PDB file of C-alpha atoms in Angstrom:
ATOM      1  CA  UNK A   1     335.651  34.391 -14.862  1.00  0.00           C
ATOM      2  CA  UNK A   2     332.913  32.973 -17.551  1.00  0.00           C
ATOM      3  CA  UNK A   3     330.408  31.354 -15.234  1.00  0.00           C
ATOM      4  CA  UNK A   4     326.954  30.601 -17.112  1.00  0.00           C
ATOM      5  CA  UNK A   5     324.011  32.810 -15.803  1.00  0.00           C
ATOM      6  CA  UNK A   6     322.777  29.386 -13.972  1.00  0.00           C
ATOM      7  CA  UNK A   7     325.800  29.526 -11.540  1.00  0.00           C
ATOM      8  CA  UNK A   8     325.857  33.632 -11.254  1.00  0.00           C
ATOM      9  CA  UNK A   9     322.059  33.520 -10.235  1.00  0.00           C
ATOM     10  CA  UNK A  10     323.582  30.771  -7.277  1.00  0.00           C
ATOM     11  CA  UNK A  11     326.598  33.129  -6.312  1.00  0.00           C
ATOM     12  CA  UNK A  12     323.783  35.416  -5.766  1.00  0.00           C
ATOM     13  CA  UNK A  13     321.333  33.786  -3.745  1.00  0.00           C
ATOM     14  CA  UNK A  14     324.141  32.460  -1.943  1.00  0.00           C
ATOM     15  CA  UNK A  15     325.248  35.601  -1.071  1.00  0.00           C
ATOM     16  CA  UNK A  16     321.433  36.538  -0.248  1.00  0.00           C
ATOM     17  CA  UNK A  17     321.111  33.838   2.146  1.00  0.00           C
ATOM     18  CA  UNK A  18     324.319  34.625   4.475  1.00  0.00           C
ATOM     19  CA  UNK A  19     322.768  37.657   4.495  1.00  0.00           C
ATOM     20  CA  UNK A  20     318.915  36.514   5.912  1.00  0.00           C
ATOM     21  CA  UNK A  21     321.710  34.878   8.316  1.00  0.00           C
ATOM     22  CA  UNK A  22     323.405  37.517   9.562  1.00  0.00           C
ATOM     23  CA  UNK A  23     320.656  40.217   9.575  1.00  0.00           C
ATOM     24  CA  UNK A  24     318.599  38.090  11.391  1.00  0.00           C
ATOM     25  CA  UNK A  25     321.671  36.953  13.791  1.00  0.00           C
ATOM     26  CA  UNK A  26     322.309  40.791  14.318  1.00  0.00           C
ATOM     27  CA  UNK A  27     318.023  41.799  14.965  1.00  0.00           C
ATOM     28  CA  UNK A  28     318.284  39.083  17.733  1.00  0.00           C
ATOM     29  CA  UNK A  29     321.396  39.991  19.726  1.00  0.00           C
ATOM     30  CA  UNK A  30     320.058  43.734  19.321  1.00  0.00           C
ATOM     31  CA  UNK A  31     316.832  42.879  20.123  1.00  0.00           C
ATOM     32  CA  UNK A  32     316.585  43.903  24.420  1.00  0.00           C
ATOM     33  CA  UNK A  33     313.514  42.400  26.674  1.00  0.00           C
ATOM     34  CA  UNK A  34     310.935  45.568  27.015  1.00  0.00           C
ATOM     35  CA  UNK A  35     311.987  47.434  23.857  1.00  0.00           C
ATOM     36  CA  UNK A  36     309.704  47.943  20.537  1.00  0.00           C
ATOM     37  CA  UNK A  37     310.564  44.754  18.108  1.00  0.00           C
ATOM     38  CA  UNK A  38     310.528  47.395  15.377  1.00  0.00           C
ATOM     39  CA  UNK A  39     313.936  48.902  16.101  1.00  0.00           C
ATOM     40  CA  UNK A  40     315.902  45.300  16.039  1.00  0.00           C
ATOM     41  CA  UNK A  41     313.999  44.664  12.824  1.00  0.00           C
ATOM     42  CA  UNK A  42     315.675  47.984  11.259  1.00  0.00           C
ATOM     43  CA  UNK A  43     319.119  46.829  12.827  1.00  0.00           C
ATOM     44  CA  UNK A  44     318.493  42.856  11.150  1.00  0.00           C
ATOM     45  CA  UNK A  45     317.290  45.044   7.894  1.00  0.00           C
ATOM     46  CA  UNK A  46     320.805  47.302   8.394  1.00  0.00           C
ATOM     47  CA  UNK A  47     323.376  44.105   8.754  1.00  0.00           C
ATOM     48  CA  UNK A  48     321.424  42.793   6.153  1.00  0.00           C
ATOM     49  CA  UNK A  49     322.543  45.663   4.124  1.00  0.00           C
ATOM     50  CA  UNK A  50     325.412  46.172   5.012  1.00  0.00           C
ATOM     51  CA  UNK A  51     326.240  42.453   3.931  1.00  0.00           C
ATOM     52  CA  UNK A  52     324.974  41.748   0.898  1.00  0.00           C
ATOM     53  CA  UNK A  53     326.652  44.822  -0.252  1.00  0.00           C
ATOM     54  CA  UNK A  54     329.514  43.634   0.395  1.00  0.00           C
ATOM     55  CA  UNK A  55     329.477  40.285  -0.673  1.00  0.00           C
ATOM     56  CA  UNK A  56     328.535  41.290  -3.847  1.00  0.00           C
ATOM     57  CA  UNK A  57     331.563  43.978  -3.889  1.00  0.00           C
ATOM     58  CA  UNK A  58     333.819  40.736  -3.482  1.00  0.00           C
ATOM     59  CA  UNK A  59     332.563  39.298  -5.698  1.00  0.00           C
ATOM     60  CA  UNK A  60     332.764  42.109  -8.275  1.00  0.00           C
ATOM     61  CA  UNK A  61     336.670  42.531  -7.550  1.00  0.00           C
ATOM     62  CA  UNK A  62     337.030  38.679  -7.940  1.00  0.00           C
ATOM     63  CA  UNK A  63     335.425  39.600 -11.106  1.00  0.00           C
ATOM     64  CA  UNK A  64     332.493  36.295 -11.144  1.00  0.00           C
ATOM     65  CA  UNK A  65     330.073  39.223 -12.523  1.00  0.00           C
TER      66      UNK A  65
END
């Protein structure tokens, strides 16, 4: 696909925002009362990174980039 640079940046931004939402939800779900917050942050960060890598891998497979 021949997309302009602006559209490619917009697609990456959308992937990043979706990944942020997934990371936040994963962090909230993993946090238990009485446990340190750092573990939930690390879990959410891992979910963010995994989701972003998966989104970019799918877009690369579809030849968007």
